Amino acid sequence: MHAGRQRRLPRVTALLAILFAIVSVTALAEDRDAQWPMPAGDFANTRFSRLEEVTPANVGSLKLSFSFSTGLLRGHEAAPIVTTDTMYIVTPYPNVLFALALDKPGAPLKWKYEPKPRASSQGVACCDTVNRGAAYDAGRIFFNTLDGQTVAVDANDGHELWRAQLGDITHGESMTMAPLVVKDKVLVGNSGGEFGVRGWLTALDARTGHQVWRAYSTGPDSEVLIGKDFKPFYSQERGTDLGVKSWPGDAWKRGGGTVWGWISYDPGLNLIFYGTANPGPWNPEQRPGDNKWTAGVFARDPDTGAAKWFYQYNPHDSNDYDGVNENVVIDLEIGGRMRKVFAHPDRNGYLYVVDRETGEVLSATPFVNVNTISSIDLKTGRPNRVQDKEPVVGRVIRNMCPHAGGGKDWQPSAWSPITRLLYIPHQNLCQDEEVVPANYIAGTPYVGANVKMHAGEGGHRGLFTAWDVAAGRAVWQIKENFPVWSGALATAGGVVFYGTMEGWFKAVDARTGKLLWQFKAGSGIIGQPISYRGPDGKQYIAVLSGVGGWAGGIVAGNLDARDVSAGNGWGGLMSDLPDNTRQGGMLYVFALP
Amino acid sequence: MSLRCPEVTLAVLLFAALAGCHREERRFSESLPASTPLDSVVQSDIRPGGTPLPHQPDFIYETNAYAVSQGKQLYEWFNCKGCHADGGGAIGPALMDDQWIYGDSPQNLYATIVEGRPNGMPSFGGKIPPQQIWQIVAYVRSLAGQVRKDVDTSRADHLFTRKSEQSMASTEPRASSPPPQPQ
């Protein structure tokens, strides 16, 4: 009996476990499509929805289901976040969190939460007072405020659970990025690369808000969390305290390398990947050296923050080519075998395919017109820079391509595992630049560059490109008059979505790029489109309109285009935007009738 | 007639020279508006009971090219340019248009720089010496064509980003705040 019991119990347990697994997998699968818990949709940063109700054949009859005004006038870059029956939107400053009831007709407001950040923080936001979205995990909503706080709110009733003051606006720090929640840790980074701040990524305990670790992007190894596990692929990233030694004097203390972009996570390798922003100031003569660990990508253990490897896209960056763009985690067949990689369209105009286990660059191909870098040396990993286009004090360098915003800025691309294409929203822009001595006064801009931008070859300022990552070539491309400053969304139905700065929300065929449907929003679109299955079982597509951001400052900040350097060089370039769109934050949600 | 001509010319030249001296005058110590500006700062058009506007002292830097050109240099050195560009605005509002959120008088501008403003303008009081603030004030007003043309700075040595202050059209200042942001 004893023995029999012992034999039977495991069998029952096993059966139960299998049953439970089936139930939970089904539940999870359903859950996953009914949710959009983080701006990128998933840890891999694919921005791919598995829903296939909306197809090229029927998208033409897509209709507006409901809309919601945020009542705010600055740039709306956030992605709506969706759990089973609620949609959450975080606005630009003053960073109000709205919760909309998706299970009621018209999705009325359930509640709102106001963190009331300090108004002065608007003065240290380099590129409009944007916020790139919230994140949902285990009944909590997390987001950052412009004045440098991370906040946790109860997802059900909107009451504040905790808040952590991480950034200091008196030193030019702000926060604009969307957190990523990995294993009960909220990962957040700072902004302020144009204010001489020192960049960092911080992990907070999701339950309490207490700091678990912080990894700086400059400074001694102990503060960058570089230890015995650190094994970078290229020799120039090896050595002790390079975050100090690759700078003159104590310039690393105000050297930038902020973390305001995207974080991706590979649960299999237990590694997070995120980029560090430009070194400060822009004037490169004030910081001879490689300026580590700016303008590159870190792989870290999310539990401890320990760095596993680092690769610098732009050593001694002299173009404001931040490394913060998304690293899309995919497995790719290269040379006949499957490789664990990520795809990264960098500001410098090259699309990198990087072995995410080792940090080796497998390929780097220009996806726009680039004349500042002639090629990437795959042996050393270093870019071959074009000397004629190198900024020097006392000389105006003409026609540097891509411009300071890069071949692509923050606006995130989407990957479809079906078409195996990366859909990249980006721009076709160049600039004239003169660097000048920058004066560091804490809390004020630290840039040292006079800039005026112009459209690149062809005169179109924006592009939407479907990129074959394995082959390293564009499959199709759509030219847009204005920079495409919105995110992209790919769906299993075979439709890809993006928005334009005039306010067109577009659906195109994932395979051909053919325009299938468009809707004119009240204001230009720089938000991130998402898709979810509503409580009624239908597929919905949602996006925020509300022009602004760095590219749209001329409208959001009412700049005067007679000064072409307005908005850090965008003024002249975007002087016709105010004739094409006006301010105003509004959520639009669409479905088939 | 022909005899008196040189005298007239001489008189004209002398006047021009004297006027020029004033335009070019370098001041090393000041009493000027610098000491007591704030009692004349007004933000509202409404004067309850018709109270007269306080006396607005003459702003002598606006007739002084040296002060305006110093202001232009200080505008860069104190990173005003980082937020307001060459007058077109960036993080902060444009300064070359006709919209003056906190008033357009020299006293208003002085108060704005010293006190800061709630939506992001830093408080520079204690950081910049008053005399230099007044020079910046003169330059900022010149950005919108509010100083005499012969006092304006001419084209900058840097990357050409806009017409010089001298060739900039003068626009009538309007004290108009943008609508407040709803919360």
Coordinates of C-alpha atoms in Angstrom, one line a residue, chain A residues 1-554:
Chain A
M1 CA 0.0 0.0 0.0
H2 CA 2.7 2.2 0.9
A3 CA 4.5 1.4 -2.3
G4 CA 1.3 1.6 -4.3
R5 CA 0.5 5.0 -3.0
Q6 CA 3.9 6.2 -3.8
R7 CA 3.6 4.9 -7.3
R8 CA 0.1 6.4 -7.9
L9 CA 0.7 9.8 -6.5
P10 CA 3.3 10.9 -9.0
R11 CA 1.1 9.7 -11.8
V12 CA -1.8 11.8 -10.6
T13 CA 0.5 14.7 -10.0
A14 CA 1.9 14.4 -13.5
L15 CA -1.5 14.2 -15.0
L16 CA -2.6 17.2 -13.0
A17 CA 0.5 19.0 -14.1
I18 CA -0.1 18.3 -17.7
L19 CA -3.7 19.3 -17.5
F20 CA -2.7 22.5 -15.7
A21 CA 0.0 23.2 -18.3
I22 CA -2.5 22.8 -21.1
V23 CA -5.0 25.0 -19.4
S24 CA -2.5 27.7 -18.5
V25 CA -0.9 27.6 -21.9
T26 CA -4.3 28.1 -23.6
A27 CA -5.2 30.8 -21.1
L28 CA -1.8 32.5 -21.6
A29 CA -2.1 32.3 -25.3
E30 CA -5.5 33.9 -25.2
D31 CA -4.3 36.3 -22.6
R32 CA -1.4 37.3 -24.7
D33 CA -3.5 38.4 -27.7
A34 CA -6.0 40.2 -25.5
Q35 CA -3.1 42.2 -24.0
W36 CA -0.4 44.6 -25.0
P37 CA 1.4 44.8 -21.7
M38 CA 4.4 46.8 -22.8
P39 CA 5.0 49.4 -25.6
A40 CA 6.9 46.9 -27.7
G41 CA 4.3 44.2 -27.1
D42 CA 6.8 41.6 -26.0
F43 CA 10.3 41.2 -24.4
A44 CA 11.8 40.6 -27.9
N45 CA 10.6 44.1 -29.0
T46 CA 8.9 42.7 -32.1
R47 CA 5.8 44.9 -32.0
F48 CA 4.1 41.9 -33.7
S49 CA 0.4 41.1 -33.0
R50 CA -0.6 37.4 -33.6
L51 CA -4.1 38.6 -34.4
E52 CA -5.2 37.9 -38.0
E53 CA -8.8 39.2 -38.2
V54 CA -7.7 42.3 -40.1
T55 CA -6.2 41.4 -43.4
P56 CA -5.2 43.1 -46.7
A57 CA -8.6 42.0 -48.0
N58 CA -10.8 43.6 -45.4
V59 CA -8.7 46.4 -43.8
G60 CA -10.3 48.8 -46.3
S61 CA -13.4 48.8 -44.1
L62 CA -11.6 49.5 -40.9
K63 CA -13.7 52.0 -38.9
L64 CA -13.2 54.2 -35.9
S65 CA -14.6 52.5 -32.7
F66 CA -13.9 55.1 -30.1
S67 CA -11.6 58.0 -29.4
F68 CA -10.4 59.9 -26.3
S69 CA -8.9 63.3 -25.9
T70 CA -6.0 63.6 -23.5
G71 CA -6.6 67.4 -23.4
L72 CA -2.8 68.0 -23.8
L73 CA -0.9 69.7 -26.6
R74 CA 2.6 68.3 -26.5
G75 CA 4.0 65.4 -28.5
H76 CA 2.3 62.1 -27.7
E77 CA 4.9 59.4 -28.3
A78 CA 3.4 56.7 -26.0
A79 CA 2.0 53.3 -26.8
P80 CA -1.4 52.5 -25.2
I81 CA -1.1 49.5 -22.8
V82 CA -3.9 46.9 -22.7
T83 CA -4.8 44.3 -20.1
T84 CA -7.9 42.2 -20.4
D85 CA -10.5 44.9 -20.1
T86 CA -8.6 48.1 -19.6
M87 CA -6.5 50.4 -21.7
Y88 CA -3.9 52.7 -20.1
I89 CA -2.4 55.8 -21.6
V90 CA 0.3 57.9 -20.2
T91 CA 0.5 61.4 -21.5
P92 CA 3.4 63.8 -22.1
Y93 CA 4.1 66.2 -19.1
P94 CA 2.2 66.4 -16.7
N95 CA 2.3 62.6 -17.3
V96 CA -1.4 61.8 -16.5
L97 CA -2.3 58.1 -16.5
F98 CA -5.7 57.4 -18.0
A99 CA -7.5 54.1 -17.6
L100 CA -10.3 53.3 -20.1
A101 CA -12.9 50.6 -19.6
L102 CA -12.8 48.5 -22.7
D103 CA -15.7 46.3 -21.6
K104 CA -18.1 49.3 -21.8
P105 CA -19.5 51.0 -24.9
G106 CA -17.2 53.8 -26.0
A107 CA -14.5 52.8 -23.5
P108 CA -15.3 55.5 -20.9
L109 CA -12.7 56.8 -18.4
K110 CA -12.4 54.4 -15.4
W111 CA -10.1 56.6 -13.5
K112 CA -7.1 58.8 -13.9
Y113 CA -3.9 59.1 -11.8
E114 CA -1.9 62.4 -11.7
P115 CA 1.6 62.2 -10.5
K116 CA 2.0 66.0 -10.6
P117 CA 5.6 66.2 -11.6
R118 CA 7.5 69.5 -11.0
A119 CA 6.7 72.0 -13.8
S120 CA 10.4 73.1 -14.0
S121 CA 11.2 69.7 -15.5
Q122 CA 9.8 71.0 -18.8
G123 CA 13.0 73.2 -18.9
V124 CA 15.3 70.2 -19.1
A125 CA 13.4 68.1 -21.7
C126 CA 15.7 68.4 -24.7
C127 CA 13.1 67.3 -27.3
D128 CA 9.6 68.1 -26.2
T129 CA 8.1 66.9 -22.9
V130 CA 7.3 63.4 -24.3
N131 CA 6.7 60.1 -22.5
R132 CA 7.1 56.8 -24.4
G133 CA 4.6 54.8 -22.4
A134 CA 3.9 52.7 -19.4
A135 CA 4.3 49.0 -18.6
Y136 CA 2.0 46.5 -17.0
D137 CA 3.0 43.5 -14.8
A138 CA 1.2 41.5 -12.1
G139 CA -1.6 44.0 -11.4
R140 CA 0.6 47.1 -11.5
I141 CA 1.2 49.9 -14.0
F142 CA 4.7 51.4 -14.0
F143 CA 5.8 54.6 -15.7
N144 CA 8.2 57.5 -15.5
T145 CA 7.6 61.1 -14.9
L146 CA 9.4 64.0 -16.7
D147 CA 10.9 65.1 -13.3
G148 CA 12.8 61.8 -12.8
Q149 CA 10.4 59.6 -10.8
T150 CA 9.3 56.1 -11.4
V151 CA 5.7 55.5 -10.2
A152 CA 3.8 52.2 -9.6
V153 CA 0.0 52.4 -9.6
D154 CA -2.6 49.7 -8.9
A155 CA -3.9 48.7 -12.3
N156 CA -7.4 48.1 -10.9
D157 CA -8.2 51.3 -9.1
G158 CA -5.4 53.7 -9.9
H159 CA -4.1 54.2 -6.4
E160 CA -0.5 54.9 -6.0
L161 CA 1.6 52.0 -4.7
W162 CA 5.0 53.6 -4.6
R163 CA 7.1 56.3 -6.2
A164 CA 10.9 56.6 -6.5
Q165 CA 12.8 59.8 -7.1
L166 CA 15.7 58.7 -9.4
G167 CA 16.7 61.7 -11.5
D168 CA 17.6 65.2 -10.5
I169 CA 16.3 68.0 -12.7
T170 CA 18.7 70.5 -11.2
H171 CA 21.4 68.6 -13.0
G172 CA 19.4 68.3 -16.2
E173 CA 18.1 64.8 -15.6
S174 CA 14.7 63.9 -16.8
M175 CA 12.9 60.6 -17.7
T176 CA 11.0 59.9 -20.8
M177 CA 11.5 56.2 -21.6
A178 CA 9.0 53.4 -21.0
P179 CA 10.1 50.9 -18.3
L180 CA 10.5 47.2 -19.0
V181 CA 9.5 44.8 -16.2
V182 CA 11.7 41.6 -16.0
K183 CA 11.4 39.1 -13.2
D184 CA 9.8 41.5 -10.7
K185 CA 12.3 44.2 -11.5
V186 CA 11.4 47.5 -13.1
L187 CA 14.1 48.7 -15.4
V188 CA 14.3 52.4 -16.0
G189 CA 16.9 54.8 -17.4
N190 CA 17.4 58.6 -17.6
S191 CA 17.3 61.3 -20.3
G192 CA 19.4 64.4 -20.5
G193 CA 22.2 63.7 -22.9
E194 CA 22.0 67.3 -24.0
F195 CA 22.5 68.6 -20.4
G196 CA 25.7 66.9 -19.5
V197 CA 24.2 64.3 -17.3
R198 CA 25.7 60.9 -16.5
G199 CA 23.6 58.1 -18.0
W200 CA 22.3 55.1 -16.0
L201 CA 20.0 52.1 -16.0
T202 CA 18.3 51.3 -12.7
A203 CA 16.5 48.2 -11.5
L204 CA 13.7 48.7 -9.0
D205 CA 11.9 46.1 -6.9
A206 CA 8.5 45.9 -8.5
R207 CA 6.8 45.5 -5.1
T208 CA 8.5 48.3 -3.2
G209 CA 10.3 50.6 -5.6
H210 CA 13.5 50.1 -3.8
Q211 CA 16.6 50.1 -5.9
V212 CA 18.1 46.7 -6.6
W213 CA 21.0 47.9 -8.8
R214 CA 22.2 50.8 -10.9
A215 CA 24.6 50.6 -13.8
Y216 CA 26.1 53.8 -15.0
S217 CA 27.2 54.3 -18.6
T218 CA 30.4 56.1 -17.7
G219 CA 32.8 56.0 -14.8
P220 CA 34.8 53.3 -13.0
D221 CA 34.0 49.6 -13.6
S222 CA 32.5 49.2 -10.1
E223 CA 29.8 51.8 -11.0
V224 CA 29.3 50.5 -14.6
L225 CA 28.8 47.0 -13.0
I226 CA 31.6 45.6 -15.1
G227 CA 33.2 42.6 -13.3
K228 CA 34.5 39.1 -14.0
D229 CA 31.6 38.1 -16.2
F230 CA 32.3 40.9 -18.6
K231 CA 33.5 39.4 -21.9
P232 CA 33.2 41.8 -24.8
F233 CA 33.8 40.5 -28.3
Y234 CA 36.1 43.3 -29.5
S235 CA 39.5 44.1 -28.0
Q236 CA 38.8 47.9 -27.7
E237 CA 36.1 47.2 -25.1
R238 CA 38.6 45.3 -22.9
G239 CA 40.6 46.9 -20.1
T240 CA 40.1 48.3 -16.7
D241 CA 38.0 51.4 -16.0
L242 CA 37.6 52.4 -19.7
G243 CA 34.6 54.4 -18.6
V244 CA 37.1 56.8 -17.0
K245 CA 40.2 56.3 -19.1
S246 CA 38.5 56.9 -22.5
W247 CA 37.7 60.5 -21.4
P248 CA 39.8 63.5 -20.6
G249 CA 40.0 64.4 -16.9
D250 CA 36.6 64.0 -15.2
A251 CA 34.6 64.6 -18.4
W252 CA 32.9 61.2 -17.9
K253 CA 31.0 62.8 -15.0
R254 CA 29.0 64.9 -17.5
G255 CA 29.5 62.6 -20.4
G256 CA 26.0 61.5 -21.3
G257 CA 25.3 57.9 -22.3
T258 CA 21.8 58.2 -21.1
V259 CA 19.3 55.3 -21.4
W260 CA 16.2 56.8 -22.9
G261 CA 15.3 54.2 -25.5
W262 CA 14.3 50.6 -25.6
I263 CA 15.2 47.5 -23.5
S264 CA 14.7 44.0 -24.8
Y265 CA 15.0 40.7 -22.9
D266 CA 15.9 37.2 -23.9
P267 CA 14.6 34.8 -21.2
G268 CA 16.6 31.9 -22.6
L269 CA 20.0 33.7 -22.1
N270 CA 18.6 35.7 -19.2
L271 CA 20.1 38.8 -20.7
I272 CA 18.7 42.3 -21.3
F273 CA 19.9 44.4 -24.2
Y274 CA 19.8 48.2 -24.2
G275 CA 21.6 51.1 -25.9
T276 CA 23.4 54.0 -24.4
A277 CA 22.9 57.5 -25.9
N278 CA 25.4 60.1 -27.3
P279 CA 28.3 61.4 -25.3
G280 CA 28.2 65.0 -24.2
P281 CA 28.8 67.6 -25.3
W282 CA 28.1 67.2 -29.1
N283 CA 31.4 69.1 -29.8
P284 CA 33.8 66.1 -30.0
E285 CA 36.9 68.2 -29.4
Q286 CA 36.0 68.6 -25.8
R287 CA 36.2 64.8 -25.2
P288 CA 39.1 63.1 -27.0
G289 CA 38.9 59.3 -26.6
D290 CA 36.4 56.6 -27.3
N291 CA 34.0 58.0 -24.6
K292 CA 33.0 54.6 -23.2
W293 CA 30.3 53.4 -22.6
T294 CA 28.3 55.8 -24.7
A295 CA 26.7 55.2 -28.1
G296 CA 26.7 51.4 -27.8
V297 CA 24.8 48.4 -26.5
F298 CA 25.1 46.6 -23.2
A299 CA 24.1 43.0 -22.5
R300 CA 23.4 42.5 -18.8
D301 CA 22.1 40.0 -16.3
P302 CA 18.8 41.5 -15.2
D303 CA 19.1 39.9 -11.7
T304 CA 22.4 41.6 -10.8
G305 CA 22.9 44.2 -13.5
A306 CA 26.3 42.6 -14.2
A307 CA 27.5 43.5 -17.7
K308 CA 28.1 40.4 -20.0
W309 CA 29.3 42.3 -23.0
F310 CA 29.3 45.7 -24.7
Y311 CA 29.7 46.9 -28.2
Q312 CA 30.2 50.5 -29.2
Y313 CA 28.4 51.4 -32.4
N314 CA 30.0 54.9 -32.5
P315 CA 33.2 55.2 -30.6
H316 CA 33.9 58.9 -29.9
D317 CA 30.6 59.8 -31.5
S318 CA 30.7 63.2 -33.2
N319 CA 27.2 63.2 -34.7
D320 CA 24.8 62.7 -31.9
Y321 CA 24.3 59.1 -33.0
D322 CA 22.8 57.7 -29.9
G323 CA 22.8 53.9 -29.5
V324 CA 19.4 53.8 -27.9
N325 CA 17.4 52.4 -30.8
E326 CA 15.6 49.1 -30.3
N327 CA 17.4 45.8 -30.4
V328 CA 14.9 43.3 -31.9
V329 CA 15.6 39.8 -30.5
I330 CA 15.2 37.3 -33.3
D331 CA 16.7 34.0 -34.5
L332 CA 18.1 34.2 -38.0
E333 CA 19.6 31.7 -40.4
I334 CA 23.0 33.1 -41.3
G335 CA 25.5 31.0 -43.4
G336 CA 23.4 28.0 -43.1
R337 CA 22.9 27.9 -39.4
M338 CA 20.5 29.5 -37.0
R339 CA 22.0 32.3 -34.9
K340 CA 20.6 34.0 -31.8
V341 CA 20.9 37.7 -32.9
F342 CA 19.3 41.0 -32.5
A343 CA 18.6 43.5 -35.3
H344 CA 19.5 47.1 -34.5
P345 CA 18.8 50.0 -36.9
D346 CA 21.3 52.6 -35.6
R347 CA 21.1 56.3 -35.7
N348 CA 24.3 56.2 -37.8
G349 CA 22.3 54.7 -40.7
Y350 CA 23.6 51.2 -40.5
L351 CA 21.5 48.2 -39.6
Y352 CA 23.4 45.9 -37.4
V353 CA 22.9 42.2 -36.9
V354 CA 24.6 41.3 -33.6
D355 CA 25.2 37.8 -32.1
R356 CA 23.4 38.4 -28.8
E357 CA 25.3 35.8 -26.9
T358 CA 28.7 37.2 -27.7
G359 CA 28.3 40.8 -29.0
E360 CA 29.9 39.9 -32.4
V361 CA 28.7 42.1 -35.3
L362 CA 27.6 39.6 -38.0
S363 CA 26.6 42.3 -40.5
A364 CA 26.2 46.1 -40.7
T365 CA 24.5 47.5 -43.8
P366 CA 23.4 51.1 -44.5
F367 CA 19.6 51.4 -44.7
V368 CA 19.7 55.1 -45.7
N369 CA 22.1 57.3 -47.5
V370 CA 25.2 57.6 -45.2
N371 CA 28.3 59.8 -46.0
T372 CA 29.7 60.2 -42.5
I373 CA 30.8 56.5 -42.2
S374 CA 32.1 54.6 -45.3
S375 CA 31.7 51.1 -43.8
I376 CA 31.8 49.1 -40.6
D377 CA 35.0 47.0 -40.1
L378 CA 33.6 43.7 -39.0
K379 CA 37.0 42.5 -37.8
T380 CA 37.5 45.3 -35.3
G381 CA 33.8 46.4 -35.1
R382 CA 34.8 50.0 -35.6
P383 CA 33.2 52.3 -38.1
N384 CA 35.4 53.8 -40.9
R385 CA 34.6 57.5 -40.5
V386 CA 34.9 59.9 -43.4
Q387 CA 37.4 62.6 -42.5
D388 CA 35.8 65.3 -44.6
K389 CA 32.6 65.0 -42.6
E390 CA 34.3 65.1 -39.2
P391 CA 33.1 68.1 -37.2
V392 CA 35.9 70.5 -36.2
V393 CA 35.8 73.8 -34.3
G394 CA 36.0 76.8 -36.7
R395 CA 34.6 75.1 -39.8
V396 CA 31.1 74.5 -41.0
I397 CA 30.8 71.0 -42.3
R398 CA 28.2 70.8 -45.1
N399 CA 25.8 68.0 -45.9
M400 CA 26.5 65.4 -43.3
C401 CA 24.2 62.4 -43.8
P402 CA 22.5 61.2 -41.8
H403 CA 21.8 64.2 -39.6
A404 CA 21.9 64.4 -35.8
G405 CA 18.6 62.6 -35.5
G406 CA 20.2 59.7 -37.5
G407 CA 18.9 57.5 -40.3
K408 CA 16.4 56.6 -37.7
D409 CA 15.6 58.0 -34.3
W410 CA 13.7 56.6 -31.3
Q411 CA 10.7 55.5 -33.4
P412 CA 10.6 51.8 -33.0
S413 CA 10.5 49.3 -35.9
A414 CA 8.4 46.1 -36.0
W415 CA 9.3 42.5 -36.9
S416 CA 7.0 40.0 -38.5
P417 CA 8.0 36.4 -38.0
I418 CA 5.7 35.6 -41.0
T419 CA 7.2 37.8 -43.6
R420 CA 10.6 37.8 -41.8
L421 CA 10.9 41.5 -42.5
L422 CA 11.7 44.4 -40.2
Y423 CA 9.5 47.4 -40.8
I424 CA 11.4 50.6 -40.1
P425 CA 9.9 54.0 -39.7
H426 CA 12.6 56.6 -40.3
Q427 CA 13.9 59.8 -42.0
N428 CA 16.0 60.9 -44.9
L429 CA 17.8 63.9 -43.5
C430 CA 21.2 65.6 -43.6
Q431 CA 22.7 68.7 -41.9
D432 CA 25.2 71.4 -42.0
E433 CA 27.0 71.7 -38.6
E434 CA 29.5 73.9 -36.9
V435 CA 30.8 72.8 -33.5
V436 CA 31.6 75.5 -30.9
P437 CA 32.9 75.3 -27.4
A438 CA 30.2 74.2 -25.0
N439 CA 30.0 75.7 -21.5
Y440 CA 28.9 73.4 -18.7
I441 CA 26.4 75.0 -16.3
A442 CA 24.5 72.4 -14.4
G443 CA 20.8 72.4 -15.4
T444 CA 21.3 74.1 -18.7
P445 CA 22.1 72.6 -22.2
Y446 CA 25.6 71.3 -22.9
V447 CA 25.8 70.8 -26.6
G448 CA 28.2 73.1 -28.5
A449 CA 26.9 72.8 -32.0
N450 CA 25.1 75.0 -34.5
V451 CA 23.0 72.9 -36.8
K452 CA 20.7 73.3 -39.8
M453 CA 19.1 70.3 -41.3
H454 CA 17.8 69.6 -44.8
A455 CA 16.2 66.8 -46.7
G456 CA 18.4 64.1 -48.1
E457 CA 18.6 63.0 -51.7
G458 CA 15.2 63.0 -53.3
G459 CA 13.7 65.7 -51.1
H460 CA 11.4 63.4 -49.2
R461 CA 12.0 63.7 -45.4
G462 CA 10.6 60.4 -44.3
L463 CA 10.8 56.8 -45.2
F464 CA 9.0 53.6 -44.2
T465 CA 11.2 50.6 -45.1
A466 CA 10.6 46.9 -45.1
W467 CA 14.0 45.4 -44.5
D468 CA 15.2 41.9 -45.2
V469 CA 17.5 41.5 -42.2
A470 CA 19.1 38.2 -43.4
A471 CA 19.8 39.5 -46.9
G472 CA 20.7 43.1 -45.8
R473 CA 18.5 44.9 -48.3
A474 CA 15.2 46.8 -48.6
V475 CA 12.3 44.8 -50.0
W476 CA 10.1 47.8 -50.4
Q477 CA 10.1 51.4 -49.3
I478 CA 7.5 54.2 -49.0
K479 CA 8.6 57.8 -49.3
E480 CA 6.9 60.3 -47.0
N481 CA 7.0 64.1 -47.1
F482 CA 7.7 64.4 -43.4
P483 CA 9.9 62.2 -41.2
V484 CA 8.1 59.1 -40.1
W485 CA 8.2 59.7 -36.4
S486 CA 5.7 57.1 -35.3
G487 CA 6.4 53.5 -34.3
A488 CA 5.5 50.6 -36.5
L489 CA 3.1 47.7 -35.9
A490 CA 3.2 44.3 -37.7
T491 CA 0.2 41.9 -37.6
A492 CA -0.3 38.2 -38.4
G493 CA -3.1 39.3 -40.7
G494 CA -0.5 40.6 -43.1
V495 CA -1.1 44.3 -42.5
V496 CA 1.5 46.8 -41.2
F497 CA 0.5 50.1 -39.5
Y498 CA 2.3 53.4 -39.1
G499 CA 1.4 57.1 -38.8
T500 CA 2.7 60.3 -40.5
M501 CA 3.4 63.8 -39.1
E502 CA 0.5 65.2 -41.2
G503 CA -1.8 62.9 -39.3
W504 CA -2.4 60.0 -41.7
F505 CA -2.7 56.6 -40.0
K506 CA -1.8 54.1 -42.7
A507 CA -2.3 50.4 -43.2
V508 CA 0.0 48.8 -45.8
D509 CA 0.4 45.3 -47.2
A510 CA 3.2 43.6 -45.2
R511 CA 4.5 41.9 -48.4
T512 CA 4.3 44.8 -50.9
G513 CA 4.0 48.0 -49.0
K514 CA 0.8 48.8 -51.0
L515 CA -1.4 51.4 -49.2
L516 CA -4.6 49.6 -48.2
W517 CA -6.3 52.1 -45.9
Q518 CA -5.7 55.4 -44.3
F519 CA -7.4 57.7 -41.7
K520 CA -6.7 61.3 -41.1
A521 CA -6.2 62.1 -37.4
G522 CA -6.7 65.5 -35.9
S523 CA -3.0 66.0 -35.3
G524 CA 0.2 64.5 -36.6
I525 CA 1.0 60.9 -35.4
I526 CA 4.3 60.2 -33.5
G527 CA 2.8 57.6 -31.2
Q528 CA 3.2 53.8 -31.3
P529 CA 0.4 51.8 -32.8
I530 CA -0.7 48.6 -31.0
S531 CA -3.2 45.8 -31.6
Y532 CA -5.3 43.7 -29.1
R533 CA -8.3 41.5 -28.9
G534 CA -11.1 43.4 -27.1
P535 CA -13.4 41.8 -24.5
D536 CA -15.9 41.4 -27.4
G537 CA -13.5 39.2 -29.2
K538 CA -12.7 41.6 -32.0
Q539 CA -9.3 42.8 -33.1
Y540 CA -8.6 46.4 -32.4
I541 CA -5.9 48.8 -33.6
A542 CA -5.0 51.7 -31.4
V543 CA -2.7 54.8 -31.8
L544 CA -2.2 58.2 -30.2
S545 CA -2.1 61.3 -32.3
G546 CA -0.6 64.6 -31.1
V547 CA 2.3 65.9 -33.0
G548 CA 5.5 67.0 -31.3
G549 CA 8.7 65.4 -30.2
W550 CA 12.1 66.5 -31.5
A551 CA 10.9 66.6 -35.1
G552 CA 7.6 68.3 -34.3
G553 CA 8.8 70.9 -31.9
I554 CA 7.9 73.6 -34.4

